[in-house]
Coordinates of C-alpha atoms in Angstrom, one line a residue:
M6 CA 122.8 109.8 209.9
H7 CA 122.5 113.0 207.9
W8 CA 119.8 112.9 205.3
A9 CA 122.1 113.9 202.5
D10 CA 124.1 110.6 202.9
L11 CA 122.2 109.3 199.8
L12 CA 119.2 108.2 201.8
F13 CA 121.2 105.8 203.9
L14 CA 123.1 104.7 200.8
L15 CA 120.1 102.6 199.6
P16 CA 120.7 99.9 202.2
A17 CA 118.9 97.1 200.3
A18 CA 120.6 97.8 197.0
P19 CA 123.8 95.7 197.6
Y20 CA 121.6 92.7 198.5
Q21 CA 119.4 93.2 195.5
L22 CA 122.5 93.3 193.3
S23 CA 123.8 90.1 194.9
A24 CA 120.6 88.4 194.0
F25 CA 120.9 89.0 190.2
P26 CA 123.0 85.9 189.5
F27 CA 120.6 83.7 191.3
A28 CA 117.7 85.3 189.5
A29 CA 119.4 84.7 186.1
L30 CA 120.2 81.1 187.2
F31 CA 116.5 80.5 188.1
H32 CA 115.4 81.8 184.7
H33 CA 118.0 79.7 182.9
L34 CA 117.0 76.5 184.7
C35 CA 113.3 77.1 184.0
A36 CA 113.9 77.9 180.4
S37 CA 115.9 74.7 180.0
R38 CA 113.2 72.7 181.7
R39 CA 115.4 71.5 184.4
L40 CA 113.1 72.5 187.3
S41 CA 109.8 71.0 188.0
L42 CA 107.0 73.2 189.2
T43 CA 107.6 72.1 192.8
A44 CA 111.3 72.7 192.5
R45 CA 110.6 76.2 191.2
Y46 CA 108.6 77.1 194.2
I47 CA 111.3 75.6 196.5
F48 CA 114.0 77.5 194.7
L49 CA 112.2 80.8 195.1
L50 CA 111.4 80.2 198.7
T51 CA 114.9 79.0 199.7
G52 CA 116.4 82.0 197.9
G53 CA 114.1 84.2 199.9
C54 CA 115.0 82.7 203.2
L55 CA 118.7 82.9 202.4
L56 CA 118.4 86.5 201.2
A57 CA 116.5 87.4 204.4
G58 CA 119.2 85.9 206.6
T59 CA 122.0 87.6 204.7
A60 CA 120.4 91.1 204.6
M61 CA 118.7 91.1 208.0
G62 CA 120.7 88.7 210.2
S63 CA 118.8 87.8 213.3
Y64 CA 116.1 90.3 212.4
A65 CA 114.9 87.9 209.7
M66 CA 112.8 86.1 212.3
L67 CA 110.6 89.2 212.4
L68 CA 109.8 88.5 208.8
L69 CA 109.5 84.7 208.8
I70 CA 107.2 84.6 211.8
P71 CA 104.3 86.6 210.3
A72 CA 104.8 84.9 206.9
A73 CA 104.3 81.5 208.5
G74 CA 101.4 82.9 210.6
S75 CA 99.6 84.2 207.5
V76 CA 100.0 80.9 205.7
L77 CA 98.6 79.0 208.7
V78 CA 95.7 81.5 208.9
L79 CA 94.9 81.2 205.2
L80 CA 94.9 77.4 205.3
S81 CA 92.8 77.2 208.5
V82 CA 90.1 79.9 208.4
S83 CA 87.1 80.1 206.0
P84 CA 87.5 82.3 202.9
A85 CA 85.0 84.8 204.2
R86 CA 87.1 85.5 207.3
A87 CA 90.6 85.3 205.6
H88 CA 91.1 89.0 205.0
T89 CA 90.0 90.0 208.5
W90 CA 92.4 87.5 210.2
V91 CA 95.4 88.2 208.0
F92 CA 94.9 91.9 208.1
T93 CA 94.8 91.9 211.9
L94 CA 97.8 89.6 212.2
Q95 CA 100.0 91.5 209.7
M96 CA 99.2 95.1 210.8
S97 CA 99.5 94.2 214.5
W98 CA 102.8 92.5 214.0
Q99 CA 104.1 95.3 211.8
T100 CA 103.1 98.0 214.3
V101 CA 104.8 96.2 217.1
C102 CA 108.0 95.9 215.0
H103 CA 107.9 99.5 214.0
L104 CA 107.3 100.7 217.6
G105 CA 109.7 98.2 219.1
L106 CA 112.6 99.0 216.8
S107 CA 112.1 102.7 216.9
S108 CA 112.2 102.7 220.7
Q109 CA 115.6 101.0 220.9
E110 CA 119.0 102.7 220.7
L111 CA 120.1 101.2 217.4
D112 CA 123.4 101.7 215.6
L113 CA 122.8 104.2 212.9
Q114 CA 125.2 102.4 210.6
D115 CA 123.3 99.2 210.9
A116 CA 120.9 98.9 208.0
R117 CA 119.3 95.6 209.0
P118 CA 116.4 97.0 211.0
A119 CA 115.4 99.4 208.2
I120 CA 115.7 96.5 205.6
T121 CA 113.6 94.3 207.9
L122 CA 110.8 96.8 208.4
S123 CA 110.7 97.5 204.6
A124 CA 110.4 93.7 203.9
I125 CA 107.6 93.4 206.5
M126 CA 105.7 96.2 204.9
L127 CA 106.0 94.4 201.5
L128 CA 104.9 91.2 203.2
T129 CA 101.8 92.9 204.5
Q130 CA 101.0 94.0 201.0
K131 CA 101.2 90.5 199.6
A132 CA 99.5 88.8 202.4
T133 CA 96.5 91.2 202.5
S134 CA 96.2 91.2 198.7
L135 CA 96.1 87.4 198.7
A136 CA 93.6 87.3 201.5
L137 CA 91.3 89.7 199.6
D138 CA 91.6 87.5 196.5
I139 CA 90.6 84.4 198.6
Q140 CA 87.7 86.3 200.2
E141 CA 86.4 87.6 196.9
G142 CA 86.7 84.2 195.2
V143 CA 89.5 85.3 192.8
V144 CA 91.8 82.6 194.3
S145 CA 90.6 79.2 195.5
L146 CA 93.0 77.1 197.6
R147 CA 92.7 73.5 196.4
Q148 CA 91.3 71.3 199.2
G149 CA 92.1 68.0 197.6
Q150 CA 95.9 68.4 198.0
G151 CA 98.0 67.7 201.0
L152 CA 98.9 70.5 203.5
L153 CA 102.5 70.8 202.2
Q154 CA 101.3 71.0 198.6
R155 CA 98.9 73.8 199.5
A156 CA 101.3 75.7 201.7
L157 CA 104.3 75.7 199.4
P158 CA 103.0 78.1 196.7
L159 CA 101.7 80.4 199.5
C160 CA 105.0 80.5 201.3
S161 CA 106.9 80.9 198.0
Y162 CA 104.6 83.9 197.0
L163 CA 105.1 85.7 200.3
L164 CA 108.9 85.2 200.5
F165 CA 110.2 84.7 196.9
F166 CA 113.5 86.4 196.7
P167 CA 113.2 88.7 193.6
A168 CA 110.4 90.6 195.4
L169 CA 111.5 90.1 199.0
L170 CA 113.3 93.5 199.5
G171 CA 111.4 95.5 196.9
G172 CA 109.5 95.4 193.6
P173 CA 105.9 96.1 192.5
L174 CA 103.1 94.1 194.0
C175 CA 101.8 91.3 191.9
S176 CA 98.8 89.2 192.5
F177 CA 99.0 85.5 193.6
S178 CA 97.3 84.4 190.5
R179 CA 99.8 86.2 188.3
F180 CA 102.7 84.9 190.4
G181 CA 101.5 81.3 189.9
A182 CA 101.0 81.8 186.2
Q183 CA 104.5 83.2 185.8
V184 CA 106.1 80.4 187.8
E185 CA 104.3 77.8 185.7
S186 CA 105.1 79.5 182.4
S187 CA 108.6 80.9 183.2
G188 CA 110.2 78.2 181.0
A189 CA 108.4 79.6 178.0
L190 CA 109.3 83.2 178.7
P191 CA 111.9 84.8 176.3
C192 CA 115.2 86.0 177.6
R193 CA 114.9 89.6 178.9
L194 CA 118.6 90.4 179.3
W195 CA 118.3 93.5 177.1
A196 CA 115.3 94.8 179.2
V197 CA 117.2 94.0 182.4
G198 CA 120.3 95.8 181.1
Q199 CA 118.2 98.9 180.2
R200 CA 116.8 99.1 183.7
C201 CA 120.2 98.6 185.3
L202 CA 121.6 101.4 183.1
C203 CA 118.7 103.6 184.0
A204 CA 119.2 102.9 187.7
L205 CA 122.9 103.7 187.3
A206 CA 122.1 107.0 185.5
L207 CA 119.6 108.0 188.2
Q208 CA 122.1 107.2 190.9
G209 CA 124.8 109.1 189.1
L210 CA 122.6 112.1 188.7
R211 CA 121.7 111.9 192.4
A212 CA 125.3 111.7 193.5
G213 CA 126.2 114.6 191.2
L214 CA 123.4 116.8 192.6
A215 CA 124.2 115.8 196.2
G216 CA 127.8 117.0 195.7
G217 CA 126.9 120.0 193.6
R218 CA 124.6 123.0 193.9
A219 CA 121.4 121.1 194.7
G220 CA 123.2 119.2 197.5
G221 CA 124.7 122.4 198.8
L222 CA 121.3 124.0 198.9
A223 CA 119.7 121.0 200.6
G224 CA 122.6 120.6 202.9
G225 CA 121.9 124.0 204.4
L226 CA 118.3 123.1 205.2
A227 CA 119.1 121.5 208.6
G228 CA 120.4 124.8 209.8
R229 CA 117.8 126.9 208.1
Q230 CA 114.6 125.0 208.8
G231 CA 113.5 127.7 211.1
C232 CA 114.3 130.5 208.7
A233 CA 111.6 133.0 207.8
G234 CA 112.6 134.1 204.3
P235 CA 111.8 132.6 200.8
G236 CA 115.4 131.2 200.6
C237 CA 114.1 128.1 202.4
L238 CA 112.1 127.0 199.4
P239 CA 115.0 126.1 197.1
C240 CA 116.6 124.1 199.9
L241 CA 113.3 122.2 200.5
W242 CA 112.9 121.5 196.7
A243 CA 116.6 120.3 196.4
R244 CA 116.3 118.0 199.4
A245 CA 113.1 116.5 198.0
L246 CA 114.6 116.1 194.6
L247 CA 117.4 113.9 196.0
L248 CA 114.8 111.8 197.9
R249 CA 112.7 111.3 194.7
L250 CA 115.8 110.2 192.8
A251 CA 116.5 107.7 195.6
Y252 CA 113.1 106.2 195.3
Y253 CA 113.3 106.1 191.4
T254 CA 116.6 104.3 191.6
H255 CA 115.3 101.7 194.0
W256 CA 112.2 101.0 192.0
V257 CA 114.0 100.6 188.7
L258 CA 116.5 98.2 190.4
D259 CA 113.6 96.2 191.9
E260 CA 111.9 95.8 188.6
A261 CA 115.2 94.8 186.9
L262 CA 115.7 92.0 189.4
L263 CA 112.2 90.7 188.8
Q264 CA 112.7 90.7 185.1
A265 CA 116.1 88.8 185.5
A266 CA 114.2 86.0 187.2
G267 CA 111.6 85.9 184.5
F268 CA 108.9 87.8 186.4
G269 CA 107.5 91.2 185.7
P270 CA 104.4 93.3 186.0
E271 CA 101.8 93.6 183.2
A272 CA 102.4 96.4 180.7
G273 CA 102.0 99.7 182.4
Q274 CA 101.6 98.1 185.9
G275 CA 105.2 98.6 187.2
D276 CA 106.2 101.2 189.8
L277 CA 108.2 103.3 187.3
S278 CA 108.5 103.6 183.5
L279 CA 109.8 106.5 181.4
H280 CA 106.3 107.7 180.9
D281 CA 105.7 107.6 184.7
L282 CA 108.9 109.4 185.4
W283 CA 107.9 112.1 182.9
T284 CA 104.4 112.4 184.5
L285 CA 105.8 112.6 188.0
E286 CA 108.2 115.4 187.2
T287 CA 106.0 117.5 184.8
T288 CA 102.4 117.2 186.2
H289 CA 100.8 120.3 187.6
R290 CA 98.2 118.2 189.5
L291 CA 99.0 116.8 192.9
A292 CA 96.3 114.2 192.5
V293 CA 97.9 112.9 189.3
F294 CA 101.3 112.7 191.0
T295 CA 99.7 110.8 193.9
R296 CA 98.1 108.2 191.6
T297 CA 101.4 107.8 189.7
W298 CA 103.8 107.7 192.6
N299 CA 104.5 104.1 193.6
K300 CA 101.6 102.8 191.5
S301 CA 101.4 99.2 192.9
T302 CA 101.1 100.6 196.5
S303 CA 98.6 103.2 195.3
R304 CA 96.4 100.4 193.7
W305 CA 96.8 98.3 196.9
L306 CA 95.7 101.2 199.1
R307 CA 92.8 101.9 196.8
R308 CA 91.6 98.4 197.0
L309 CA 92.2 97.8 200.6
V310 CA 90.9 101.1 202.1
F311 CA 89.6 103.6 199.6
Q312 CA 87.0 101.4 197.9
R313 CA 85.9 99.8 201.2
C314 CA 85.6 102.9 203.3
P315 CA 82.0 104.3 203.5
A316 CA 82.9 107.7 204.8
Q317 CA 85.8 110.0 204.0
P318 CA 87.7 107.4 202.0
L319 CA 90.5 109.8 201.0
L320 CA 91.3 110.8 204.6
A321 CA 91.0 107.2 205.7
T322 CA 93.4 106.0 202.9
F323 CA 96.1 108.5 203.9
A324 CA 95.6 107.8 207.6
F325 CA 96.1 104.1 207.0
S326 CA 99.1 104.8 204.8
A327 CA 100.7 106.7 207.8
W328 CA 99.9 103.7 210.0
W329 CA 101.4 101.3 207.4
H330 CA 104.6 103.4 207.1
G331 CA 105.2 103.4 210.9
L332 CA 103.3 106.2 212.6
R333 CA 106.3 108.4 213.2
P334 CA 105.4 112.0 213.9
G335 CA 106.7 113.1 210.5
Q336 CA 104.7 110.4 208.7
V337 CA 101.5 111.3 210.5
F338 CA 101.9 115.0 209.8
G339 CA 103.1 114.4 206.2
F340 CA 100.3 112.1 205.2
L341 CA 97.7 114.4 206.9
C342 CA 99.1 117.3 204.8
W343 CA 99.1 115.1 201.7
A344 CA 95.4 114.3 202.2
V345 CA 94.4 118.0 202.7
M346 CA 96.4 119.0 199.6
V347 CA 94.9 116.3 197.4
E348 CA 91.4 117.2 198.6
A349 CA 92.2 120.8 197.8
D350 CA 93.6 119.8 194.4
Y351 CA 90.3 118.1 193.4
R352 CA 88.5 121.4 194.1
I353 CA 90.9 124.1 193.1
H354 CA 91.9 122.9 189.6
P355 CA 88.4 122.6 188.1
F356 CA 87.8 126.1 189.5
L357 CA 91.0 127.5 188.0
S358 CA 91.0 125.7 184.7
A359 CA 87.5 126.8 183.9
R360 CA 88.7 130.4 184.1
A361 CA 91.9 129.9 182.1
T362 CA 90.3 130.4 178.7
S363 CA 93.1 132.2 176.7
R364 CA 96.4 130.6 175.6
G365 CA 98.4 132.9 177.9
A366 CA 96.1 132.3 180.8
R367 CA 96.5 128.5 180.3
L368 CA 100.2 128.8 180.2
L369 CA 100.2 130.9 183.3
Y370 CA 97.8 128.5 185.1
R371 CA 99.9 125.4 184.2
G372 CA 103.3 127.0 185.0
T373 CA 102.1 128.4 188.3
T374 CA 100.4 125.3 189.5
W375 CA 103.4 123.1 188.4
V376 CA 105.7 125.2 190.7
I377 CA 103.1 125.0 193.5
T378 CA 102.8 121.2 193.0
Q379 CA 106.6 120.8 193.1
L380 CA 106.9 122.8 196.3
S381 CA 104.0 121.1 197.9
L382 CA 105.4 117.6 197.1
S383 CA 108.7 118.7 198.5
Y384 CA 107.2 119.7 201.8
I385 CA 105.3 116.4 202.0
L386 CA 108.4 114.2 201.2
V387 CA 110.6 116.1 203.7
A388 CA 108.0 115.9 206.4
V389 CA 107.5 112.1 205.9
E390 CA 111.3 111.5 206.0
T391 CA 111.7 113.6 209.2
E392 CA 112.3 111.2 212.0
S393 CA 112.6 113.5 215.1
F394 CA 109.8 115.6 216.5
S395 CA 112.2 118.6 217.1
M396 CA 113.1 118.7 213.4
L397 CA 109.4 118.4 212.5
C398 CA 108.7 121.4 214.6
L399 CA 111.5 123.4 212.9
L400 CA 109.9 122.4 209.5
W401 CA 106.5 123.5 210.7
T402 CA 107.7 126.9 212.0
S403 CA 109.6 127.6 208.7
C404 CA 108.2 129.6 205.8
N405 CA 107.7 126.3 204.0
S406 CA 104.5 125.8 206.0
I407 CA 102.9 128.4 203.9
L408 CA 102.2 125.7 201.4
P409 CA 100.0 123.4 203.5
L410 CA 98.3 126.4 205.2
S411 CA 97.4 127.9 201.8
H412 CA 96.0 124.6 200.6
G413 CA 94.0 124.3 203.8
L414 CA 92.6 127.8 203.5
A415 CA 91.8 127.2 199.8
L416 CA 90.0 124.0 200.8
L417 CA 87.9 125.8 203.4
L418 CA 86.9 128.5 200.8
L419 CA 86.0 125.9 198.2
L420 CA 84.2 123.4 200.4
L421 CA 80.9 124.4 198.8
V422 CA 82.2 123.8 195.3
K423 CA 81.0 120.5 193.9
K424 CA 84.0 118.1 193.7
P425 CA 84.6 115.8 190.7
K426 CA 84.5 112.1 191.3
Q427 CA 87.8 110.9 192.9
N428 CA 89.9 107.9 191.6

């Protein structure tokens, strides 16, 4: 399928939209005190299984098997070994699914494999986050209860339908607290409506750009990826802009569904707010964009890899992110470029900002670095979304590759410069 077909028409969006009535029903039943705590867990888990079967068909077994396996592991191993076992199970299963589905000749119009892989990736986030909480003593599984009573909240957390196909990662503790107190939560219809209108506006903007000048520029990239002139850069930027708008639309819709069910992240902890959107599109620092982009995943990667890696944590984090996303050539190349560019960002900007002393120099510094950041991000996003090795080679041999090469050269020149502490 051509990339400009609205990023596969946001394949999970119709199923997310179909879940809104059930999310509103769940919130209403909880608010009217018609569901006990056990019934709430069962409602969320049953909804998740039904949504998985509807959206994924027979592929849903690829999601249900590791979810059940993770619950069995968490209930059977000691807390000190919980993370190791769950991490090994989830990443092994996810890698096999990625490699197995990518090696098959699948119908390009069939969105079920893509939806399944995305759900498995989200399951890995939740399972490893829960295992870390158990290992660090943040969560304690009650030993005095029966097996079913202990397993039900875990299964419900891993498969609850408002966050099955998307949504920011929330901890098991927060999930349990929100399920228990959801009857006391106020109605959030206005907030849900605002997010739905925002998603509609983003999708409308994206559709307009895809059919207008930006789409025309980006549409020519497939035939011009091997071009040698500067005309490739606007095509690259336009294509990445449509990709970013697709992600923004998906994240806003995910958070709206969570809010409709009475869930929601803590203040400032969602994947996208108006402040985050402004930061993503106006920042002149690649490192700032990286921390703001998909914040819940960034925090998960920081906790899972960056804070636990004794050597080269930045490179290890991006390498693991490439593994988690599927290890396609474009993903490996794109995340490697991303790591190099962020490392260069930490060294280049202190060097430049210290020399931009006058007002004009600061304006020139910020304006120039904003353009460079936009083009660098465009290169990364297009590389990560490139599925075939031949198209990746065309991207690499185009003039767009000046961006990663210049960052790499600047990094080599500034290796002796002391780098500020990374976040």
